Amino acid sequence: MEIKLFINGQFIDSSDKIIKTSIDPSNGMEVAKYHVPSAKDIDEAVAAAHKAFYNPEWKNMSQDARADLLLNISEKIKERAKEIVDVEIRDSGSTLRKAKADVHNTAAFFKVMSKVARELKLNVKDEAASRAGFSINSREYTPVGVCAQIIPWNFPLVMAGWKIGPVLATGCTTVLKSAEETPASASILAEIIRDAGVPAGVVNIITGGADVGRALLNHPQIRKVAFTGSTQVGSEILKAIATNIKTATMELGGKSANIVLNDADLSIAVDGALYAFLYHSGQACDSGTRLLVQEEIYPEFMDQFLKRIKEVKVAPTTDPSAGYGPVVSEKQMKTILGFIEITKLENGKLLYGGSRLTEGEFSKGFFIEPTAFEITPAHTIFQEEIFGPVVGITKFKTEAEAVILANNSKYGLAGAVWSKDHAKALKIAGQLEAGTVWINEYHLLNPGMPFGGFKESGLGREMGSEGVMSYLEVRHVWESDCDLRSQKVWFDAIF
Ligand code: NAD
C-alpha cells in the first residue's frame, strides 16, 4: 500500500520525496510506504483548508447538507469495512475483534454526527437575557475555522473519526496528522471523504512524526488545535500555541483507577478488571491500570483473577481468536519492559507475567505477557502511565480510602466502581476526579456523551454536545429594541 498526502482533494507525492515505511508489529513486515510532507506541503495543506473554509460552497452549506455528507461517510465506511479491518490489523496490531469494533464504532460515530449536524441550533434568542423596549439578545454559533488535528496510533480510525466528524458537522476545515506508526486507515478514510462528496480542501490528511506536528501547529492560519496523545506532548503543544492564542482541546494520558468493593459481583468484576487493562494490549488511554481491591474480598478476587488471566489469549493478529496482540512498536515495547523492570527493582510483588514473549510465533513481533503487580502508591507505576498490558493492584480498607487512592494521581481521565449496590457506587463515582466513570462496566463509550480528562488528562471534551461546541465560536448579537435617541440616555454620558 502506498499512502500519499491528501491535500485539496488530491492524493499527491511528498515534494521532498521523503517516503517511510510502516510495519506490522506482529512480525515486522512492511504494511505501507507513506509520504512524509515537506514544510511546503504542510503550507499547501493549511492553505487548502483555509481556502476551503471561505469557499461559499462549504461556508454556506445548509446543516442538512452537512448531515447528508456525514451519513454518506458512515455508509461508505460500512461498505469498505473488510478492507479497513484487514489493513488496521496489520498496521496497528489490533486484533480482528478490535479492528471490527473500531470500524463499526467509527461508522456509528459519523451517523451520530450527522444527527447532531441536522439538529444544531446555530442561532438562539435568549428571552431571559432580553428586555422588551431595551434589547433582544441572541447567541450565534459560527465555525472556529481551520483546525490542526493530531492523533495517536492506538485507535487510528476511531481517533480520525472523532476529529473529523465535528469538523464536518460545524463547517470547520482541517489538516489532520495521523501517527507515523499507523497511517493506513486514515488514508482510506480520506478516499471515503472524497468519494462522499466533501468539497476539496475541507479535510486534508497527512502523516509524519513530531516535526510534522510542530510545523502544522505553528501555522498562523490554524485557529484550533485538537490533540490526542501523551500529556508531555500536550503540554509542549500548549506552550507552542500560546503565542498566537489558538483554541485547543487536549485528550491526554491516564492512570485510571478501577475500584472493586467487597460487595462486587465477582462473576463480572474479575473479567471486567482484566478487560479494563488488557484491551488492545493495554494501549488505551482510559485503561484501568490501577486496580484497587477492598481487603475483605481480596483473596477471593485474586484467586479468580489469577485463574482468568491465564485464559487471556495473546497471539499474532492473524489469529482471529487473539485476545490481544503485539504492542505497536519496538520503542513502545521497550518503554513497557522498562516500567516492569523498575517495578521489580522497587520490590513490587510480581503476581503474573512480567516478560516479553519471544518463542515461536512471537519471535518477530513485540509481544508482552499480561502482567500484574501488587503495589502501593509509592511505586512508580502507581503514578506513571505505561500504555501496555500491565496492572498495579492495591488493597484498601474503606470506601473513603479508595477515593483517596483513586484521586492520588496527576491524571483524571476515567475510572470505575464495581459493586452490587448502585447507590453506594454512584456516591463513590461522584467523588472521583475523572472525566468518565463506569459502574460495573469498562471502556464502553457513548458518542452522545462527553469524553475527556480532569487534571493532566486533558482540556475540554470530545464527543457529546460539548465536543461539537468546541468547534464553534459564539457571537453575542445585541439588537436594540429602543430606537429613539431620547431613550438612549447612556449616550449622554459623553455629552
Ligand atoms: P504522543 O504524544 O507521543 O504522540 C501523539 C501524536 O502527536 C502523534 O501523532 C505524534 O506524531 C504527535 N507528536 C509528537 N510530538 C509532537 C510535537 N512536539 N508536536 C506536535 N505533534 C507531536 O503519544 P502516542 O505515544 O502516540 O500515544 C500514546 C499517548 O496518547 C498516551 O499517553 C495515551 O494516554 C494518549 N491517548 C489519549 C487519548 C485520550 O483520548 N485521552 C486517546 C488515545 C491516546
XYZ file of C-alpha atoms and ligand atoms in Angstrom:
539
model
C 0.000 0.000 0.000
C 1.302 3.474 -0.882
C -0.020 6.345 1.209
C 0.198 9.762 -0.370
C -0.614 13.153 1.094
C -4.297 14.021 0.815
C -4.314 17.738 0.100
C -7.065 19.770 -1.540
C -8.967 16.638 -2.547
C -5.980 15.050 -4.335
C -3.515 12.338 -3.356
C -0.075 13.800 -4.030
C 3.574 12.859 -3.527
C 5.763 14.427 -0.850
C 7.514 17.312 -2.596
C 10.760 16.308 -0.859
C 10.203 12.693 -1.965
C 10.588 11.507 1.623
C 8.978 8.114 1.881
C 8.950 5.964 5.018
C 7.626 2.528 5.903
C 5.106 1.399 8.465
C 5.372 -2.148 9.752
C 3.173 -4.891 11.170
C 4.098 -5.140 14.875
C 3.165 -8.840 14.872
C 6.013 -9.748 12.505
C 7.991 -6.687 11.419
C 6.757 -6.945 7.813
C 6.092 -3.862 5.726
C 2.464 -2.720 5.639
C 2.697 0.580 3.804
C 5.009 3.156 2.337
C 3.912 6.632 3.318
C 4.858 10.049 2.012
C 6.115 12.498 4.630
C 5.106 16.094 3.922
C 7.754 18.779 3.494
C 7.302 22.242 5.042
C 5.990 23.345 1.627
C 3.428 20.512 1.580
C 2.245 21.433 5.087
C 1.832 25.058 3.953
C -0.185 23.828 0.979
C -2.408 21.683 3.184
C -3.141 24.617 5.507
C -3.692 26.940 2.534
C -6.150 24.423 1.039
C -8.023 24.196 4.362
C -8.048 27.994 4.654
C -9.376 28.469 1.133
C -11.987 25.755 1.676
C -13.151 27.421 4.895
C -14.124 30.539 2.921
C -15.398 28.646 -0.125
C -19.110 29.603 -0.316
C -19.992 26.023 -1.288
C -18.766 24.951 2.159
C -19.328 28.110 4.193
C -22.961 28.490 3.151
C -23.805 24.794 3.032
C -27.010 24.017 4.933
C -26.816 21.907 8.065
C -28.975 19.316 6.301
C -26.419 19.041 3.501
C -23.581 18.671 6.024
C -25.632 15.981 7.773
C -26.106 14.142 4.469
C -22.333 14.147 3.857
C -21.717 12.701 7.319
C -24.285 9.978 6.743
C -22.726 9.214 3.386
C -19.325 8.795 5.054
C -20.855 6.477 7.645
C -22.346 4.303 4.880
C -19.117 4.215 2.880
C -17.124 3.147 5.959
C -19.511 0.220 6.336
C -19.158 -0.653 2.623
C -15.347 -0.741 2.942
C -15.323 -2.339 6.400
C -13.495 -5.521 5.427
C -10.712 -3.669 3.630
C -10.225 -1.278 6.566
C -10.239 -4.107 9.106
C -7.611 -6.035 7.109
C -5.222 -3.103 6.965
C -5.860 -1.876 10.516
C -4.963 -5.303 11.929
C -1.585 -5.230 10.221
C -0.842 -1.531 10.606
C -1.749 -1.094 14.282
C -1.547 -4.567 15.836
C -5.285 -4.562 16.509
C -6.983 -7.921 16.872
C -9.710 -8.865 14.408
C -12.362 -8.202 17.049
C -10.918 -4.811 17.996
C -10.496 -3.699 14.372
C -14.092 -4.726 13.582
C -15.345 -2.845 16.627
C -13.319 0.228 15.621
C -14.812 0.267 12.128
C -18.328 -0.287 13.468
C -17.895 2.445 16.102
C -16.460 4.937 13.620
C -19.330 4.406 11.178
C -21.760 4.789 14.088
C -19.976 7.948 15.220
C -20.350 9.600 11.794
C -24.041 8.666 11.892
C -24.432 10.333 15.292
C -22.547 13.371 13.982
C -24.985 13.506 11.076
C -27.889 13.751 13.519
C -26.025 16.349 15.568
C -25.333 18.434 12.437
C -29.003 18.327 11.429
C -30.191 19.391 14.863
C -27.552 22.039 15.610
C -29.182 25.327 16.597
C -26.790 27.951 15.317
C -28.857 30.988 16.196
C -30.559 31.050 19.587
C -32.528 34.004 21.010
C -32.159 34.330 24.776
C -35.528 35.508 26.076
C -34.372 35.626 29.683
C -31.457 37.917 28.851
C -33.641 40.187 26.683
C -35.960 43.012 27.783
C -38.765 44.492 25.706
C -38.072 48.104 24.808
C -34.380 47.687 25.549
C -32.599 44.761 23.918
C -33.050 41.471 22.132
C -30.097 39.125 22.676
C -29.035 36.136 20.633
C -26.204 33.688 20.528
C -24.891 32.933 17.062
C -22.600 29.945 16.677
C -20.051 30.002 13.899
C -17.281 27.529 12.966
C -13.992 28.257 14.645
C -12.004 27.972 11.393
C -9.076 25.908 10.185
C -8.136 23.135 12.618
C -4.908 21.211 13.117
C -5.747 17.760 14.413
C -3.089 15.369 15.664
C -3.870 11.773 16.583
C -2.011 8.835 18.152
C -1.529 5.262 16.944
C -3.674 3.238 19.316
C -7.120 3.704 17.716
C -6.133 5.193 14.338
C -9.506 5.086 12.577
C -11.588 5.921 15.645
C -9.378 8.887 16.517
C -9.523 10.218 12.946
C -13.320 9.883 13.043
C -13.661 11.657 16.397
C -11.652 14.539 14.997
C -13.157 14.860 11.518
C -16.822 14.280 12.496
C -17.296 17.569 14.386
C -15.273 19.477 11.759
C -17.819 18.458 9.134
C -20.821 18.943 11.432
C -19.869 22.541 12.190
C -18.410 23.829 8.907
C -14.771 23.982 10.016
C -11.934 22.652 7.867
C -8.917 20.620 8.936
C -5.447 19.326 8.371
C -5.287 16.049 10.267
C -1.953 14.418 11.003
C -2.070 10.696 11.651
C 0.649 8.956 13.649
C 3.604 7.702 11.631
C 3.255 4.214 13.176
C -0.292 3.834 11.779
C -1.014 5.898 8.655
C -3.137 3.365 6.731
C -6.761 3.599 7.867
C -6.786 7.424 7.877
C -5.732 7.308 4.231
C -8.684 5.055 3.361
C -10.880 7.476 5.297
C -9.524 10.263 3.064
C -10.748 8.351 -0.014
C -14.121 7.844 1.621
C -14.410 11.545 2.458
C -13.560 12.472 -1.135
C -15.991 9.900 -2.537
C -18.740 11.030 -0.166
C -18.671 14.458 -1.853
C -16.938 16.604 0.781
C -15.600 19.657 -1.093
C -11.862 19.674 -1.838
C -9.695 21.164 0.900
C -12.221 20.751 3.724
C -10.366 17.693 5.022
C -6.640 17.255 4.376
C -4.765 14.280 5.786
C -1.029 13.957 6.178
C 1.186 11.731 8.266
C 4.525 12.069 9.975
C 6.191 12.453 13.345
C 6.745 15.244 15.846
C 8.404 17.584 13.317
C 5.399 17.459 11.015
C 3.112 18.068 14.002
C 5.166 21.064 15.148
C 5.238 22.640 11.689
C 1.491 22.236 11.357
C 0.648 23.729 14.753
C 2.708 26.810 14.336
C 0.941 27.815 11.171
C -0.712 31.230 11.671
C -3.879 30.248 9.792
C -4.668 27.440 12.232
C -7.335 28.609 14.695
C -7.955 25.442 16.707
C -5.747 22.554 17.712
C -7.311 19.218 18.630
C -4.720 16.836 20.009
C -4.843 13.301 21.329
C -1.657 11.881 22.737
C 0.610 11.970 25.742
C 0.427 14.608 28.461
C 4.055 15.508 27.822
C 3.447 16.341 24.152
C 0.139 18.026 25.019
C 1.975 20.357 27.365
C 4.581 21.091 24.673
C 1.813 21.901 22.194
C 0.016 24.226 24.622
C 3.235 26.180 25.077
C 3.745 26.393 21.310
C 0.232 27.635 20.548
C 0.142 30.163 23.381
C 1.992 32.634 21.146
C -0.962 33.209 18.841
C -3.746 32.192 21.251
C -5.172 29.269 19.352
C -8.075 27.477 20.944
C -7.371 23.863 21.920
C -8.847 20.586 23.036
C -6.462 18.066 24.517
C -7.139 14.367 25.130
C -4.106 13.218 27.064
C -2.810 10.383 29.189
C -4.432 8.467 32.006
C -3.803 6.213 35.004
C -7.346 5.211 35.726
C -8.475 3.668 38.998
C -10.669 0.589 38.884
C -12.282 0.102 42.306
C -13.649 -3.296 43.347
C -15.782 -3.139 46.506
C -16.449 -6.016 48.914
C -19.966 -6.468 47.560
C -18.925 -6.646 43.885
C -20.265 -9.477 41.761
C -17.019 -11.304 41.064
C -18.501 -13.134 38.097
C -18.297 -9.807 36.234
C -15.744 -7.775 38.219
C -12.829 -10.166 37.613
C -13.298 -10.321 33.842
C -14.102 -6.597 33.844
C -10.818 -5.834 35.606
C -8.860 -7.923 33.066
C -10.682 -6.318 30.124
C -10.029 -2.884 31.661
C -6.228 -3.167 31.481
C -5.656 -5.727 28.697
C -7.883 -4.484 25.881
C -5.649 -3.660 22.899
C -2.541 -4.755 24.858
C -3.315 -2.050 27.407
C -2.793 0.674 24.808
C -5.976 2.569 25.602
C -5.818 5.945 27.279
C -8.651 5.027 29.658
C -7.161 1.638 30.669
C -7.887 0.598 34.241
C -4.248 0.240 35.251
C -4.648 0.913 38.966
C -6.790 -1.888 40.290
C -7.971 -1.085 43.824
C -9.481 -4.074 45.609
C -11.177 -3.983 49.024
C -9.417 -6.036 51.673
C -12.165 -8.485 52.629
C -12.709 -9.663 49.074
C -9.031 -9.503 48.065
C -8.050 -13.211 48.480
C -11.091 -14.485 46.612
C -10.814 -11.817 43.936
C -7.127 -12.568 43.359
C -7.759 -16.300 43.239
C -10.240 -15.852 40.389
C -8.182 -13.081 38.741
C -5.076 -15.302 38.529
C -7.121 -18.161 37.093
C -8.727 -15.975 34.418
C -5.550 -14.094 33.431
C -4.096 -17.410 32.226
C -7.039 -17.733 29.833
C -6.387 -14.444 28.028
C -5.075 -15.390 24.598
C -2.060 -13.401 23.451
C -1.446 -14.121 19.756
C -0.359 -12.556 16.463
C -3.246 -10.634 14.973
C -3.531 -13.074 12.072
C -5.190 -15.341 14.672
C -8.870 -14.323 14.709
C -9.216 -15.564 18.278
C -6.394 -13.350 19.638
C -7.453 -11.599 22.848
C -4.691 -9.114 22.355
C -1.724 -8.911 20.044
C 1.570 -7.059 19.946
C 2.233 -3.577 21.248
C 2.617 -1.036 18.487
C 6.391 -0.759 18.137
C 9.740 -1.827 19.461
C 10.056 1.585 21.136
C 6.757 1.128 22.969
C 7.722 -2.418 23.956
C 10.993 -1.179 25.466
C 9.149 1.517 27.408
C 6.763 -1.070 28.867
C 9.547 -3.534 29.720
C 11.403 -0.626 31.360
C 8.442 0.034 33.675
C 8.253 -3.693 34.501
C 11.947 -3.678 35.440
C 11.556 -0.544 37.574
C 8.673 -2.172 39.456
C 10.713 -5.322 40.073
C 13.624 -3.187 41.339
C 11.217 -1.306 43.616
C 10.125 -4.691 45.055
C 6.663 -4.594 43.582
C 5.262 -8.099 44.093
C 5.040 -9.770 40.678
C 1.819 -11.796 40.649
C 1.775 -12.797 36.988
C 3.731 -12.376 33.745
C 6.439 -9.742 33.601
C 8.249 -10.722 30.404
C 8.391 -10.311 26.661
C 7.139 -13.288 24.643
C 9.788 -14.378 22.158
C 9.262 -18.018 21.239
C 7.762 -19.394 18.008
C 5.012 -17.214 16.573
C 6.084 -14.359 18.867
C 9.704 -14.290 17.699
C 9.434 -11.450 15.187
C 6.922 -9.227 16.972
C 6.543 -7.061 20.061
C 4.545 -9.194 22.482
C 4.337 -8.822 26.249
C 2.674 -11.194 28.726
C -0.275 -9.958 30.757
C 1.476 -8.601 33.820
C 0.135 -7.961 37.309
C 1.984 -6.492 40.280
C 0.842 -5.855 43.826
C 1.910 -2.284 44.508
C 1.460 0.691 46.831
C 1.194 4.391 45.912
C 4.965 4.626 46.476
C 5.666 2.575 43.352
C 6.455 4.431 40.138
C 3.756 2.584 38.184
C 1.066 3.799 40.583
C 1.673 7.235 39.071
C 3.168 6.779 35.593
C 1.214 5.767 32.529
C 2.709 2.639 30.936
C 0.446 2.077 27.927
C 0.943 -1.675 27.948
C -0.602 -4.862 29.411
C 0.455 -4.120 32.983
C -1.696 -3.555 36.064
C -0.777 -2.452 39.568
C -3.063 -3.890 42.255
C -3.504 -2.140 45.591
C -5.577 -3.196 48.610
C -7.772 -0.751 50.509
C -9.855 -0.959 53.689
C -12.595 1.644 53.453
C -14.516 3.371 50.660
C -13.064 6.703 51.794
C -9.571 5.241 51.388
C -10.469 4.013 47.882
C -11.444 7.544 46.866
C -8.205 8.995 48.272
C -6.157 6.345 46.440
C -8.078 6.839 43.189
C -7.567 10.608 43.264
C -3.890 10.256 44.172
C -2.832 10.866 40.560
C -1.931 13.754 38.297
C -4.279 12.154 35.761
C -8.061 12.153 35.735
C -9.301 10.505 32.583
C -11.510 7.629 33.718
C -12.331 5.186 36.483
C -14.770 2.501 37.522
C -16.527 1.143 40.578
C -17.710 -2.473 40.897
C -20.481 -3.080 43.430
C -23.929 -4.627 43.593
C -25.071 -1.525 45.462
C -25.527 1.105 42.747
C -26.344 3.874 45.240
C -23.044 3.277 47.027
C -21.144 3.042 43.734
C -22.738 6.284 42.484
C -21.695 8.055 45.682
C -18.086 6.989 45.096
C -18.302 7.861 41.388
C -19.324 11.392 42.379
C -16.086 11.814 44.305
C -13.710 10.636 41.583
C -11.649 13.272 39.788
C -12.173 11.706 36.369
C -13.958 12.597 33.130
C -15.660 9.199 32.684
C -16.712 6.831 35.478
C -18.254 3.430 34.837
C -20.276 1.441 37.330
C -19.922 -2.318 36.768
C -18.614 -1.570 33.274
C -15.432 -0.552 31.492
C -14.161 1.053 28.249
C -17.616 1.491 26.670
C -18.190 4.999 25.326
C -21.308 6.738 24.141
C -20.860 9.209 21.251
C -23.699 11.298 22.674
C -21.777 11.785 25.923
C -18.586 13.788 26.569
C -15.183 12.125 26.815
C -12.075 13.774 28.190
C -9.983 14.335 31.253
C -9.724 16.199 34.530
C -6.322 17.438 35.708
C -3.386 16.497 33.420
C -5.558 14.175 31.325
C -6.746 16.996 29.165
C -8.609 20.141 28.331
C -12.156 20.210 27.010
C -14.115 17.238 25.759
C -14.647 15.203 22.614
C -17.990 13.664 21.656
C -21.308 14.706 23.153
C -22.636 18.217 22.641
C -19.528 19.503 24.481
C -17.258 18.039 21.795
C -19.201 19.626 18.957
C -19.450 23.014 20.695
C -15.659 23.120 20.936
C -15.583 23.571 17.131
C -17.824 26.627 17.316
C -17.228 30.214 18.337
C -20.130 32.020 19.937
C -21.123 35.519 18.945
C -23.436 37.590 21.139
C -25.667 39.725 18.936
C -27.342 42.638 20.698
C -30.332 44.045 18.817
C -31.528 47.339 20.192
C -35.231 47.361 20.994
C -35.272 51.098 21.679
C -34.783 53.139 18.589
C -35.442 56.661 19.860
C -32.418 58.817 20.698
C -34.256 60.157 23.768
C -34.440 56.622 25.204
C -30.712 56.081 24.880
C -29.781 58.063 27.964
C -26.445 56.243 28.308
C -25.212 58.143 25.216
C -25.497 61.272 27.362
C -22.557 60.057 29.432
C -20.243 61.808 26.983
C -22.245 64.941 26.322
P 2.465 11.070 21.574
O 2.050 12.189 22.418
O 3.889 10.696 21.532
O 2.048 11.341 20.042
C 0.732 11.661 19.673
C 0.752 12.358 18.339
O 1.445 13.595 18.479
C 1.457 11.605 17.221
O 0.775 11.849 16.025
C 2.835 12.271 17.188
O 3.447 12.203 15.911
C 2.492 13.705 17.517
N 3.555 14.481 18.152
C 4.552 14.017 18.946
N 5.296 15.060 19.394
C 4.742 16.191 18.880
C 5.044 17.579 18.988
N 6.047 18.011 19.725
N 4.271 18.467 18.344
C 3.221 18.042 17.615
N 2.885 16.751 17.452
C 3.634 15.820 18.092
O 1.526 9.883 22.035
P 1.489 8.434 21.466
O 2.652 7.711 22.028
O 1.295 8.426 20.010
O 0.111 7.910 22.122
C 0.049 7.475 23.402
C -0.470 8.562 24.331
O -1.714 9.062 23.871
C -0.771 8.031 25.708
O -0.282 8.935 26.663
C -2.292 7.975 25.770
O -2.832 8.050 27.050
C -2.671 9.114 24.926
N -4.022 8.927 24.381
C -5.030 9.674 24.927
C -6.338 9.502 24.476
C -7.456 10.312 25.067
O -8.493 10.397 24.451
N -7.270 10.930 26.215
C -6.611 8.599 23.455
C -5.558 7.852 22.917
C -4.258 8.042 23.397
